[in-house]
XYZ file of C-alpha atoms in Angstrom:
778
model
C 25.064 -72.629 -42.049
C 28.479 -71.254 -41.331
C 28.365 -69.340 -44.581
C 25.056 -67.763 -43.581
C 26.526 -66.726 -40.275
C 29.441 -64.992 -41.939
C 27.102 -63.347 -44.457
C 24.930 -61.975 -41.705
C 27.920 -60.706 -39.712
C 29.362 -59.029 -42.800
C 26.101 -57.396 -43.655
C 25.566 -56.204 -40.116
C 29.017 -54.626 -39.983
C 28.512 -52.909 -43.307
C 25.221 -51.526 -42.127
C 26.832 -50.312 -38.954
C 29.647 -48.318 -40.441
C 27.683 -46.624 -43.248
C 28.005 -42.835 -43.146
C 26.272 -39.978 -44.931
C 29.224 -39.615 -47.222
C 28.197 -37.827 -50.418
C 28.738 -39.935 -53.491
C 30.456 -38.205 -56.389
C 27.977 -37.045 -59.038
C 27.582 -39.174 -62.129
C 27.920 -37.665 -65.596
C 24.140 -37.241 -66.101
C 23.751 -35.536 -62.672
C 26.660 -33.182 -63.530
C 25.227 -32.269 -66.879
C 21.758 -31.610 -65.449
C 23.218 -29.509 -62.698
C 25.157 -27.344 -65.111
C 22.075 -26.913 -67.273
C 19.979 -25.907 -64.293
C 22.521 -23.326 -63.201
C 22.400 -21.789 -66.660
C 18.542 -21.640 -66.631
C 18.543 -20.127 -63.185
C 20.738 -17.301 -64.360
C 18.514 -16.690 -67.386
C 15.476 -16.634 -65.116
C 17.179 -14.092 -62.807
C 18.056 -11.768 -65.684
C 14.493 -12.013 -67.044
C 12.975 -11.372 -63.621
C 15.255 -8.337 -63.132
C 14.139 -6.838 -66.500
C 10.474 -7.572 -65.763
C 10.610 -5.731 -62.468
C 12.416 -2.779 -64.031
C 9.874 -2.511 -66.832
C 6.949 -2.831 -64.433
C 8.363 -0.073 -62.229
C 9.020 2.204 -65.147
C 5.359 1.931 -66.292
C 3.466 1.601 -63.088
C 5.771 3.508 -60.716
C 7.436 6.455 -62.476
C 10.409 8.071 -60.735
C 8.529 11.336 -59.896
C 5.826 9.428 -57.962
C 7.582 6.228 -56.858
C 7.649 5.775 -53.130
C 9.064 2.898 -51.037
C 8.360 2.533 -47.311
C 10.718 0.292 -45.378
C 10.623 -1.181 -41.888
C 13.820 -1.779 -39.856
C 14.368 -3.068 -36.294
C 17.373 -1.757 -34.392
C 16.407 -3.247 -30.989
C 18.405 -6.507 -30.241
C 16.065 -9.353 -29.523
C 12.853 -7.573 -30.405
C 10.633 -9.663 -32.768
C 8.096 -7.597 -34.602
C 4.857 -9.497 -35.349
C 2.706 -6.867 -37.202
C 3.156 -3.491 -38.796
C 0.440 -1.186 -40.117
C 1.167 1.793 -42.303
C -1.277 4.280 -43.929
C -0.681 7.481 -45.916
C -3.028 10.417 -46.076
C -5.680 8.339 -44.271
C -5.958 5.827 -47.125
C -6.393 2.151 -46.882
C -3.712 0.853 -44.374
C -1.114 -1.703 -45.408
C -0.947 -4.425 -42.816
C 1.883 -6.896 -42.726
C 2.051 -9.857 -40.411
C 5.695 -11.004 -39.968
C 6.560 -14.723 -39.724
C 9.121 -15.817 -37.175
C 11.853 -16.168 -39.759
C 11.142 -12.641 -41.108
C 11.207 -11.186 -37.615
C 14.557 -12.774 -36.938
C 15.903 -11.654 -40.366
C 15.048 -8.034 -39.496
C 17.433 -8.264 -36.557
C 20.337 -8.570 -38.946
C 20.446 -5.061 -40.262
C 18.043 -5.682 -43.148
C 15.076 -3.625 -44.309
C 11.641 -4.981 -45.176
C 9.710 -3.048 -47.844
C 6.232 -2.888 -46.567
C 4.862 -0.592 -49.278
C 5.736 0.163 -52.876
C 3.355 2.878 -54.168
C 2.777 6.178 -56.061
C 2.565 9.499 -54.244
C 2.238 12.920 -55.904
C 4.852 15.496 -55.061
C 4.118 17.567 -52.018
C 3.341 17.056 -48.298
C 1.802 13.815 -47.045
C 0.837 12.509 -43.629
C 1.865 9.010 -42.572
C 0.735 6.826 -39.622
C 2.503 3.676 -38.511
C 1.681 1.169 -35.741
C 3.583 -1.897 -34.681
C 3.250 -4.813 -32.300
C 5.794 -7.347 -31.152
C 7.668 -9.051 -28.264
C 11.163 -9.722 -27.130
C 12.412 -13.191 -27.933
C 12.520 -14.237 -24.255
C 9.131 -12.733 -23.310
C 6.900 -15.072 -21.268
C 3.676 -16.141 -22.911
C 1.536 -14.262 -20.333
C 3.407 -10.966 -20.952
C 1.502 -8.314 -22.907
C 3.037 -7.435 -26.326
C 4.849 -4.157 -26.840
C 3.178 -1.681 -29.139
C 4.117 1.702 -30.618
C 2.819 4.208 -33.153
C 3.719 7.354 -35.005
C 1.925 10.013 -37.000
C 3.851 12.702 -38.834
C 4.165 14.672 -42.057
C 6.808 14.249 -44.726
C 7.391 15.849 -48.141
C 7.537 14.008 -51.463
C 10.003 15.444 -53.974
C 10.297 14.826 -57.700
C 12.541 11.706 -57.501
C 12.065 8.289 -55.980
C 11.526 8.523 -52.225
C 12.580 5.787 -49.784
C 11.056 6.165 -46.327
C 12.564 4.134 -43.532
C 10.574 3.488 -40.304
C 13.165 2.306 -37.706
C 11.853 0.633 -34.628
C 14.353 1.775 -32.046
C 15.170 1.227 -28.431
C 13.436 3.428 -25.852
C 16.119 5.407 -24.103
C 13.752 7.717 -22.218
C 10.658 6.615 -20.354
C 8.710 9.820 -21.133
C 8.559 9.149 -24.867
C 5.053 8.746 -26.346
C 4.042 5.436 -27.884
C 5.794 3.324 -25.300
C 4.392 0.207 -23.719
C 6.535 -0.371 -20.644
C 7.148 -3.875 -19.392
C 8.686 -4.577 -15.979
C 11.499 -7.087 -16.140
C 14.334 -8.445 -14.024
C 17.777 -7.708 -15.420
C 20.911 -9.836 -15.015
C 21.526 -8.488 -11.468
C 18.004 -9.320 -10.315
C 16.837 -5.774 -10.243
C 13.668 -4.670 -11.900
C 14.120 -2.955 -15.195
C 11.924 -1.534 -17.880
C 12.594 -1.841 -21.600
C 10.470 -0.676 -24.422
C 10.676 0.008 -28.104
C 9.315 3.000 -30.064
C 9.014 4.709 -33.366
C 11.104 7.938 -33.093
C 9.214 11.111 -33.759
C 9.046 13.516 -36.688
C 12.465 14.336 -38.066
C 14.176 11.085 -36.950
C 11.505 8.544 -37.969
C 11.607 9.272 -41.669
C 14.972 8.634 -43.168
C 14.496 10.014 -46.665
C 17.325 8.017 -48.237
C 17.617 10.179 -51.359
C 21.358 10.369 -51.306
C 23.362 7.162 -50.953
C 26.024 5.200 -52.828
C 24.175 2.427 -54.744
C 25.000 -0.994 -53.371
C 26.469 0.421 -50.120
C 25.110 -0.298 -46.663
C 23.230 3.046 -46.859
C 21.351 1.897 -49.912
C 17.882 0.802 -48.780
C 17.610 -1.628 -51.710
C 20.878 -3.293 -50.588
C 19.398 -3.595 -47.048
C 16.248 -5.097 -48.569
C 18.382 -7.693 -50.297
C 20.173 -8.306 -46.998
C 16.835 -8.960 -45.298
C 15.780 -11.353 -48.049
C 19.099 -13.226 -47.791
C 18.736 -13.755 -44.061
C 15.182 -14.898 -44.607
C 16.600 -17.443 -47.060
C 14.728 -15.949 -50.063
C 17.760 -16.113 -52.263
C 15.996 -15.700 -55.631
C 14.361 -12.511 -54.568
C 17.553 -11.218 -52.973
C 19.515 -11.906 -56.168
C 16.929 -10.044 -58.207
C 17.238 -6.967 -55.977
C 21.036 -7.054 -56.195
C 21.041 -7.430 -59.935
C 18.687 -4.481 -60.271
C 21.062 -2.357 -58.225
C 24.017 -3.349 -60.488
C 22.045 -2.783 -63.660
C 21.115 0.733 -62.655
C 24.726 1.962 -62.262
C 26.581 4.215 -64.594
C 29.305 2.519 -66.617
C 32.064 4.099 -64.556
C 30.458 3.326 -61.173
C 31.892 0.701 -58.835
C 30.268 -1.318 -56.070
C 31.718 -1.989 -52.626
C 33.085 -5.373 -51.500
C 30.132 -5.859 -49.146
C 27.793 -5.849 -52.145
C 29.799 -8.523 -53.998
C 30.057 -10.629 -50.863
C 26.275 -10.522 -50.400
C 25.857 -11.339 -54.046
C 28.189 -14.332 -53.783
C 26.449 -15.574 -50.650
C 23.048 -15.385 -52.364
C 24.388 -17.145 -55.510
C 25.719 -19.927 -53.235
C 22.453 -20.016 -51.277
C 20.503 -20.529 -54.548
C 22.849 -23.430 -55.468
C 24.718 -21.520 -58.207
C 28.161 -22.315 -56.983
C 30.001 -21.532 -60.224
C 29.001 -17.829 -60.103
C 29.463 -17.748 -56.313
C 32.974 -19.195 -56.640
C 33.907 -16.470 -59.266
C 32.874 -13.665 -56.914
C 34.477 -15.299 -53.839
C 37.715 -15.634 -55.708
C 37.707 -12.046 -56.757
C 37.025 -10.895 -53.208
C 39.833 -13.017 -51.821
C 42.301 -11.870 -54.472
C 41.493 -8.189 -53.927
C 41.075 -8.169 -50.181
C 43.907 -6.458 -48.245
C 43.290 -8.890 -45.431
C 43.617 -12.477 -46.845
C 41.716 -13.941 -43.925
C 38.694 -11.628 -44.359
C 36.787 -14.074 -46.535
C 37.828 -17.360 -44.987
C 34.270 -17.978 -43.905
C 33.098 -17.537 -47.536
C 35.653 -20.093 -48.780
C 34.517 -22.587 -46.126
C 30.908 -22.092 -47.196
C 31.884 -22.771 -50.845
C 33.834 -25.890 -49.838
C 30.891 -27.153 -47.747
C 28.595 -26.729 -50.741
C 30.909 -28.702 -52.996
C 31.169 -31.408 -50.337
C 27.427 -31.755 -50.074
C 27.076 -32.095 -53.794
C 29.779 -34.736 -53.999
C 32.475 -32.617 -55.566
C 35.039 -33.850 -53.056
C 38.148 -32.937 -55.036
C 37.094 -29.265 -55.422
C 36.106 -28.995 -51.774
C 39.466 -30.474 -50.638
C 41.430 -28.048 -52.888
C 39.663 -25.069 -51.415
C 40.179 -26.149 -47.792
C 43.784 -27.261 -48.101
C 44.801 -24.038 -49.866
C 43.685 -22.096 -46.798
C 45.201 -24.477 -44.311
C 47.996 -22.175 -43.046
C 45.826 -19.100 -42.666
C 42.700 -20.253 -40.920
C 41.752 -17.897 -38.058
C 40.812 -19.023 -34.647
C 37.076 -18.331 -35.208
C 36.945 -20.456 -38.375
C 39.345 -23.254 -37.304
C 36.859 -25.671 -35.786
C 34.552 -25.527 -38.736
C 37.452 -25.810 -41.214
C 38.854 -28.725 -39.335
C 35.520 -30.671 -39.219
C 34.831 -30.120 -42.873
C 38.343 -30.919 -44.098
C 38.378 -34.161 -42.126
C 35.043 -35.142 -43.544
C 36.127 -34.530 -47.173
C 39.398 -36.479 -46.630
C 37.540 -39.371 -45.002
C 35.010 -39.482 -47.859
C 37.966 -39.985 -50.282
C 39.667 -42.665 -48.104
C 42.539 -40.483 -47.233
C 42.543 -41.599 -43.635
C 46.061 -40.711 -42.638
C 45.643 -37.097 -43.899
C 42.338 -36.875 -42.122
C 43.859 -37.930 -38.826
C 46.599 -35.348 -39.256
C 44.112 -32.581 -39.893
C 42.033 -33.557 -36.806
C 45.141 -33.803 -34.620
C 46.277 -30.314 -35.805
C 44.587 -28.601 -32.850
C 46.599 -27.960 -29.744
C 43.993 -29.026 -27.168
C 41.993 -32.236 -27.599
C 39.596 -31.012 -24.925
C 38.288 -28.453 -27.465
C 37.609 -31.184 -30.021
C 33.939 -31.657 -30.810
C 32.368 -35.121 -30.564
C 32.047 -35.240 -34.352
C 35.826 -34.603 -34.664
C 36.594 -37.285 -32.179
C 34.319 -39.696 -33.978
C 35.892 -38.887 -37.374
C 39.372 -39.274 -35.880
C 38.510 -42.678 -34.518
C 37.125 -43.832 -37.891
C 40.202 -42.446 -39.692
C 42.659 -44.181 -37.367
C 40.841 -47.521 -37.509
C 40.750 -47.405 -41.333
C 44.427 -46.442 -41.282
C 45.253 -49.536 -39.299
C 45.945 -47.780 -35.991
C 43.271 -49.800 -34.153
C 44.127 -49.080 -30.540
C 44.159 -45.292 -31.050
C 40.970 -45.405 -33.176
C 39.110 -47.436 -30.594
C 40.216 -45.075 -27.794
C 38.840 -41.975 -29.628
C 35.596 -43.685 -30.578
C 35.173 -44.880 -26.980
C 35.306 -41.272 -25.781
C 32.328 -40.551 -28.028
C 30.585 -43.772 -26.949
C 30.790 -42.665 -23.283
C 29.977 -38.968 -23.678
C 27.143 -37.268 -21.849
C 25.042 -35.911 -24.741
C 23.677 -32.393 -24.520
C 21.328 -32.524 -27.469
C 19.578 -34.943 -29.859
C 22.485 -34.788 -32.358
C 25.064 -35.866 -29.756
C 22.685 -38.554 -28.566
C 22.559 -39.983 -32.111
C 26.299 -39.664 -32.481
C 26.873 -41.554 -29.234
C 24.663 -44.454 -30.466
C 26.515 -44.536 -33.732
C 29.905 -44.739 -32.042
C 28.722 -47.654 -29.802
C 27.282 -49.408 -32.796
C 30.465 -48.977 -34.793
C 32.663 -50.249 -31.964
C 30.321 -53.217 -31.383
C 30.486 -54.381 -34.987
C 34.255 -53.682 -35.089
C 34.935 -56.052 -32.188
C 32.301 -58.525 -33.507
C 34.064 -58.668 -36.843
C 37.344 -59.373 -35.029
C 35.710 -62.310 -33.155
C 35.541 -60.477 -29.836
C 31.969 -61.093 -28.910
C 32.538 -60.540 -25.159
C 33.820 -56.948 -25.832
C 31.198 -56.240 -28.563
C 28.156 -57.021 -26.389
C 28.508 -54.043 -23.898
C 28.695 -51.619 -26.804
C 25.529 -52.925 -28.382
C 23.787 -52.824 -24.997
C 24.522 -49.060 -24.703
C 22.559 -48.179 -27.901
C 18.994 -46.917 -27.243
C 16.247 -49.370 -27.941
C 14.369 -46.682 -29.863
C 16.479 -44.672 -32.309
C 17.940 -44.757 -35.834
C 20.504 -47.456 -34.861
C 18.398 -49.551 -32.531
C 17.543 -52.305 -34.975
C 21.162 -52.828 -36.042
C 22.194 -52.829 -32.420
C 19.562 -55.537 -31.527
C 20.861 -57.632 -34.408
C 24.475 -57.225 -33.305
C 23.595 -57.911 -29.698
C 22.243 -61.301 -30.622
C 25.234 -62.228 -32.699
C 27.580 -61.095 -29.939
C 26.030 -63.849 -27.801
C 26.941 -66.486 -30.364
C 30.289 -65.157 -31.467
C 33.568 -66.286 -29.824
C 34.139 -64.478 -26.537
C 37.703 -63.497 -27.293
C 39.883 -61.934 -24.599
C 39.610 -58.708 -22.675
C 40.805 -55.795 -24.829
C 43.111 -53.119 -23.425
C 42.180 -49.540 -23.614
C 44.898 -46.879 -24.191
C 45.007 -43.177 -23.470
C 44.854 -41.677 -27.027
C 47.107 -38.812 -26.015
C 49.947 -40.745 -24.489
C 49.478 -44.244 -25.894
C 49.767 -45.711 -22.352
C 47.639 -48.802 -21.719
C 47.758 -48.962 -17.889
C 48.215 -46.737 -14.853
C 49.353 -47.324 -11.304
C 45.966 -47.779 -9.618
C 47.429 -47.498 -6.134
C 49.020 -44.095 -6.842
C 45.867 -42.950 -8.570
C 43.819 -43.886 -5.489
C 46.122 -41.807 -3.258
C 45.763 -38.828 -5.626
C 41.976 -39.155 -5.351
C 42.228 -38.884 -1.556
C 44.427 -35.848 -1.809
C 42.159 -34.099 -4.173
C 38.961 -34.988 -2.381
C 39.705 -35.603 1.352
C 37.445 -38.237 2.870
C 36.564 -39.801 -0.534
C 38.190 -43.063 -1.646
C 37.863 -43.721 -5.319
C 37.741 -47.522 -5.598
C 38.121 -47.472 -9.341
C 40.238 -44.511 -10.384
C 41.101 -46.125 -13.731
C 37.408 -45.976 -14.605
C 37.274 -42.245 -13.674
C 40.397 -41.601 -15.831
C 38.837 -43.462 -18.717
C 41.725 -45.829 -19.340
C 40.493 -49.040 -17.787
C 40.215 -52.082 -20.113
C 37.148 -52.325 -22.280
C 34.236 -53.978 -20.492
C 34.115 -57.724 -21.091
C 31.080 -59.926 -20.992
C 31.731 -63.536 -19.995
C 30.596 -66.464 -22.004
C 27.311 -68.370 -21.174
C 27.717 -71.788 -19.627
C 26.714 -73.679 -22.728
C 25.467 -73.241 -26.320
C 21.796 -73.421 -25.310
C 22.238 -70.569 -22.870
C 23.947 -68.534 -25.557
C 21.164 -69.125 -28.039
C 18.520 -68.239 -25.410
C 20.349 -64.985 -24.711
C 20.536 -64.185 -28.421
C 16.813 -64.838 -28.945
C 15.890 -62.085 -26.430
C 16.973 -59.105 -28.658
C 16.085 -60.972 -31.908
C 12.530 -61.625 -30.755
C 12.049 -57.886 -30.130
C 13.770 -57.094 -33.483
C 11.444 -59.172 -35.724
C 8.350 -57.286 -34.418
C 9.664 -54.131 -36.104
C 9.487 -52.814 -39.684
C 9.968 -55.816 -42.038
C 11.386 -53.501 -44.657
C 14.447 -52.790 -42.504
C 17.419 -54.931 -43.634
C 18.335 -55.541 -39.945
C 14.824 -56.920 -39.285
C 15.038 -59.126 -42.369
C 18.362 -60.565 -41.115
C 16.732 -61.124 -37.768
C 13.982 -63.166 -39.445
C 16.687 -65.568 -40.611
C 18.801 -65.423 -37.491
C 16.103 -66.798 -35.198
C 15.541 -70.082 -37.134
C 19.309 -70.336 -37.473
C 19.545 -70.242 -33.728
C 16.998 -73.117 -33.349
C 18.878 -75.020 -36.042
C 22.052 -74.862 -33.978
C 20.100 -76.447 -31.104
C 18.864 -79.122 -33.500
C 15.204 -78.095 -32.930
C 14.530 -78.752 -36.600
C 10.701 -78.592 -36.743
C 10.558 -75.161 -35.143
C 13.496 -74.012 -37.199
C 11.781 -75.058 -40.435
C 8.505 -73.336 -39.477
C 10.316 -70.108 -38.622
C 12.194 -70.195 -41.912
C 8.871 -70.635 -43.775
C 7.390 -67.723 -41.818
C 10.401 -65.648 -42.813
C 9.839 -66.569 -46.455
C 6.246 -65.327 -46.259
C 7.283 -61.996 -44.680
C 10.076 -61.487 -47.262
C 7.732 -62.322 -50.105
C 5.248 -59.709 -48.875
C 8.097 -57.167 -48.567
C 9.137 -57.960 -52.132
C 5.617 -57.326 -53.411
C 5.447 -54.048 -51.498
C 8.671 -52.934 -53.165
C 7.169 -53.750 -56.559
C 4.190 -51.559 -55.765
C 6.516 -48.703 -54.603
C 8.510 -48.954 -57.846
C 5.291 -48.763 -59.831
C 4.177 -45.699 -57.832
C 7.521 -44.002 -58.502
C 7.347 -44.626 -62.224
C 3.948 -42.846 -62.266
C 5.692 -39.776 -60.909
C 3.823 -39.365 -57.596
C 6.656 -39.492 -55.126
C 8.809 -36.505 -56.065
C 5.819 -34.272 -56.692
C 4.351 -35.135 -53.369
C 7.565 -34.409 -51.482
C 8.142 -30.912 -52.980
C 4.489 -29.809 -53.235
C 4.438 -28.302 -49.666
C 7.415 -25.950 -50.234
C 7.000 -25.106 -53.921
C 7.296 -21.378 -53.284
C 10.279 -21.625 -50.963
C 13.405 -19.874 -52.107
C 15.702 -21.528 -49.584
C 17.897 -23.056 -52.335
C 20.684 -25.193 -50.835
C 19.499 -24.454 -47.284
C 16.101 -26.048 -47.876
C 15.651 -29.228 -45.817
C 13.153 -32.032 -46.192
C 10.939 -31.535 -43.116
C 8.736 -34.630 -43.379
C 7.825 -37.449 -45.725
C 4.485 -37.979 -47.374
C 2.506 -40.985 -46.303
C 3.320 -43.183 -49.288
C 4.860 -46.653 -49.579
C 7.789 -45.526 -51.766
C 9.049 -42.840 -49.323
C 8.564 -45.321 -46.489
C 11.138 -47.662 -48.034
C 13.531 -44.908 -49.209
C 14.331 -43.224 -45.947
C 18.058 -44.049 -46.138
C 18.215 -42.764 -49.721
C 16.280 -39.609 -48.872
C 18.851 -38.810 -46.198
C 21.752 -38.915 -48.709
C 23.350 -35.721 -49.941
C 23.109 -36.871 -53.641
C 19.335 -37.292 -53.440
C 18.855 -34.168 -51.360
C 20.829 -31.941 -53.757
C 18.989 -33.340 -56.776
C 15.718 -32.828 -55.047
C 16.663 -29.170 -54.286
C 17.559 -28.690 -57.939
C 14.106 -29.968 -58.983
C 12.341 -27.806 -56.435
C 14.223 -24.729 -57.613
C 13.285 -25.415 -61.266
C 9.653 -25.791 -60.209
C 9.932 -22.434 -58.356
C 11.261 -20.744 -61.526
C 8.429 -22.279 -63.576
C 5.842 -20.918 -61.149
C 7.538 -17.519 -61.178
C 7.337 -17.372 -64.957
C 3.691 -18.441 -64.894
C 2.935 -15.647 -62.377
C 4.495 -13.059 -64.671
C 2.501 -13.950 -67.692
C -0.779 -12.196 -66.628
C 1.179 -9.223 -65.306
C 2.891 -8.821 -68.653
C -0.454 -9.052 -70.432
C -1.898 -6.301 -68.295
C 1.166 -4.081 -68.995
C 0.823 -4.686 -72.707
C -2.825 -3.587 -72.609
C -2.485 -0.619 -70.256
C 1.176 0.386 -70.481
C 0.263 4.067 -70.804
C -2.609 4.259 -68.337
C -1.702 2.600 -65.036
C 0.291 4.355 -62.415
C 0.976 7.462 -64.516
C 1.057 10.708 -62.638
C -1.591 13.365 -63.226
C 0.897 15.835 -64.770
C 3.583 15.274 -67.326
C 6.964 15.128 -65.517
C 8.219 18.348 -67.155
C 5.041 20.233 -66.095
C 5.505 18.868 -62.604
C 9.056 20.312 -62.495
C 7.796 23.663 -63.662
C 5.027 23.627 -61.122
C 7.467 22.874 -58.356
C 9.749 25.718 -59.454
C 6.934 28.223 -59.611
C 5.274 27.018 -56.422
C 1.849 26.612 -58.114
C -0.690 24.861 -56.052
C -3.296 23.887 -58.669
C -3.369 21.540 -61.621
C -4.964 24.063 -64.026
C -3.739 25.189 -67.325
C -0.009 25.879 -67.411
C 1.529 28.263 -69.918
C 5.272 27.886 -70.549
C 7.223 30.659 -72.298
C 9.770 29.603 -74.927
C 13.160 31.209 -74.428
C 15.743 31.433 -77.152
C 19.219 30.026 -76.542
C 21.956 32.721 -76.327
C 24.299 30.400 -78.271
C 22.092 29.969 -81.265
C 23.767 30.854 -84.614
C 22.646 33.952 -86.445
C 20.472 33.458 -89.560
C 22.460 32.741 -92.713
C 25.540 31.414 -90.918
C 24.892 27.697 -91.127
C 27.718 25.417 -92.193
C 25.710 24.028 -95.045
C 23.074 25.712 -97.150
C 19.683 24.153 -97.487
C 19.073 22.353 -100.732
C 16.694 24.474 -102.891
C 14.542 24.004 -105.886
C 15.526 26.269 -108.746
C 11.928 27.339 -109.292
C 10.737 27.502 -105.728
C 11.478 28.168 -102.084
C 13.983 26.142 -99.966
C 12.978 22.551 -99.344
C 13.265 21.027 -95.905
C 14.241 17.290 -96.022
C 12.574 15.122 -93.343
C 14.889 13.170 -91.049
C 15.126 9.349 -91.438
C 12.746 7.534 -89.104
C 14.386 5.256 -86.516
C 14.866 1.676 -87.727
C 13.091 0.389 -84.585
C 10.932 2.185 -82.046
C 11.674 0.937 -78.544
C 8.761 2.155 -76.453
C 7.103 0.654 -73.448
C 4.837 -1.610 -75.506
C 7.734 -2.908 -77.565
C 9.692 -3.641 -74.422
C 6.749 -5.581 -73.013
C 6.425 -7.663 -76.134
C 10.181 -8.393 -76.129
C 9.981 -9.655 -72.573
C 6.929 -11.742 -73.435
C 8.959 -13.400 -76.172
C 11.796 -14.124 -73.796
C 9.356 -15.593 -71.225
C 7.700 -17.788 -73.827
C 11.038 -19.070 -75.038
C 12.330 -19.853 -71.574
C 9.269 -21.487 -70.060
C 9.181 -24.753 -72.143
C 12.925 -25.233 -71.577
C 12.376 -24.893 -67.807
C 9.572 -27.448 -67.975
C 11.657 -29.854 -69.987
C 14.537 -29.580 -67.487
C 12.164 -30.156 -64.627
C 10.914 -33.326 -66.346
C 14.585 -34.506 -66.829
C 15.390 -33.836 -63.209
C 12.254 -35.627 -62.018
C 13.159 -38.634 -64.205
C 16.677 -38.651 -62.712
C 15.214 -38.696 -59.171
C 12.877 -41.477 -60.150
C 15.703 -43.488 -61.610
C 17.775 -43.017 -58.489
C 14.865 -44.128 -56.317
C 14.035 -47.174 -58.405
C 17.667 -48.261 -58.360
C 17.614 -48.055 -54.559
C 14.417 -50.162 -54.346
C 15.739 -52.669 -56.835
C 18.845 -52.978 -54.636
C 16.556 -53.700 -51.652
C 14.619 -56.227 -53.771
C 17.890 -57.991 -54.705
C 18.871 -58.202 -51.040
C 15.462 -59.704 -50.243
C 15.961 -62.246 -53.048
C 19.255 -63.260 -51.454
C 17.515 -63.794 -48.116
C 14.789 -65.808 -49.773
C 17.405 -68.097 -51.418
C 19.117 -68.593 -48.063
C 15.841 -69.318 -46.274
C 14.581 -71.763 -48.890
C 17.933 -73.484 -49.023
C 17.889 -73.873 -45.201
C 14.356 -75.364 -45.333
C 15.378 -77.847 -48.026
C 18.445 -78.797 -46.020
C 16.390 -79.441 -42.895
C 13.830 -81.487 -44.787
C 16.598 -83.520 -46.403
C 18.152 -84.151 -42.971
C 14.857 -85.288 -41.471
C 14.149 -87.548 -44.397
C 17.247 -89.586 -43.893
């Protein structure tokens, strides 16, 4: 049974120190990722051309009108906007929470894309919303505007800015009494400015600049995490430029951010590199490089992430330092470069500014580098922290669990037990802690371990002097344990029970609770074998044998359930169920799995689903499904364009006639007569460079011009795009099937690993029963 004890201890420690370290991608995953990035780019180009063609047919330049909404009031969350032109059917848009927040970041939302004839028009706009800190009982703020604007002969972009109310006598204000920071009553409102200022007719702007409403639309889409749509808008801006035109750095930065957001890191890296090389301020795009490194880290490209981060080591600004430090340490730790990781973490001047995550990573790095005392001290700081949120609470549990198994592995059960006792009974690490708590009762007590100050390396202080200092600092208060307050007292040590039976009884308390939990958890499965082992050590053989047989039954059931889960995965249900809820989401790399479907396979794969390698592959699959749905949505739209390319959205007058009408100031759409005017520079008759070819017996012959080899009208453009769509769609579906198969293979491999572990437990349990029966038969 000694071998079983060591096996369980080793497994428990391995389970305790696991981390969400991204595994490097295998060759198949890398090939799939590269293929998917290529298909994403093709889909973006096709979508850009589809929108351009649809606009050219349905929304000609002389009638095209865009109406945008913007919010310039900090903290104001718009919930609904209503716009109507010339008393027509109103356009009503209800904003989601994420859209309302995205509008606060200088973006524009296009609420209407329509056709309007040249001339005067009347617009009415109404909005409703609240400030982010408004109480539920407070009435919402409302505002409205009605005014006239003039439509010219080119595309018109109208911008309706919701602005702060600076004067209380403005119309359309809903005043709300509030208390400001000084406790005085204050009123704040929002409004739609009147007449001249409400309509920003953005006819003149530099394409791609911050004044370009289409750039601001892309900015809004980016902040709303709709990266595919944002990229389409940006690519349309770039495609519409003259050959000699240039775009500002802000355009390329937004383009790179959107490429990165849509998990197209190769193109993002190209743009980020250009920005960094051309920037007069080398630190200007540090945040962009950190973003790129973080993306590579999450996908398992640890070498690439490390190169990016270490190249910028000497020029990281104060604002970016903490994030750079945390990410660099994580990439080095994931590669086993513990000494380098500890140097990066110690690079800061003030350890008080270190985040709990940095302290945790530093402790892990130092322990793995053999500097045990320093590593224990840093981890102990995390194990004793006062958490401020759920994330820190989980980190605190993890630090206690890691230290518990660290001391348990080093035969220091007396020191390990207090750490296990600090872990919450309900949490992601509670089962492993209960298992370790039981083993700490049976492990050798060891000796009390000293704790050092990680900054000075000192292991003790003068307690008497410290007590006097406490009196001086706080008169009338005597600190009886100043070493505890300073955090450098020895680690807490739990004394050994009086005898073996008492130790076993103490171990059975957490184990009995443990085995009532999820039998698919490896810690629970180990507990099922630990309890009969404890009775075996007390020579209570009958009860030990019965408990082993009970464990065999539970493990056999768990094995069958895993087989059912594997069969379900092979039928393709799991992945489809996970992504079905967010099929239309464009979040790209920022998409997060919010919940799991109620299916046996996902129930057993929670650890795998939390890993970066699975999450990133799942995001790729979801993005491919998004592209497939986008192509399917375009098919009926293209068919409609092919049928009616000349009839829908066309203006009532030919564009040239509309120009003439505007110049003459005509009001009606009646018959227009245009006079032909000869050009002053026309050559006089008989002075042509070449004489016309003539027939000897007849008049001069006029030779017809050669017809064009290919007519490229609207219908032909539609048919060409239909052909591109039909060629791309089957490739997208095939890639989606390959990515789905890869996810299935990964999941099945994980479940087969769990089944192999259960098989080991079954062998151990059956061997123990056979040994007990053999002993009783003698």
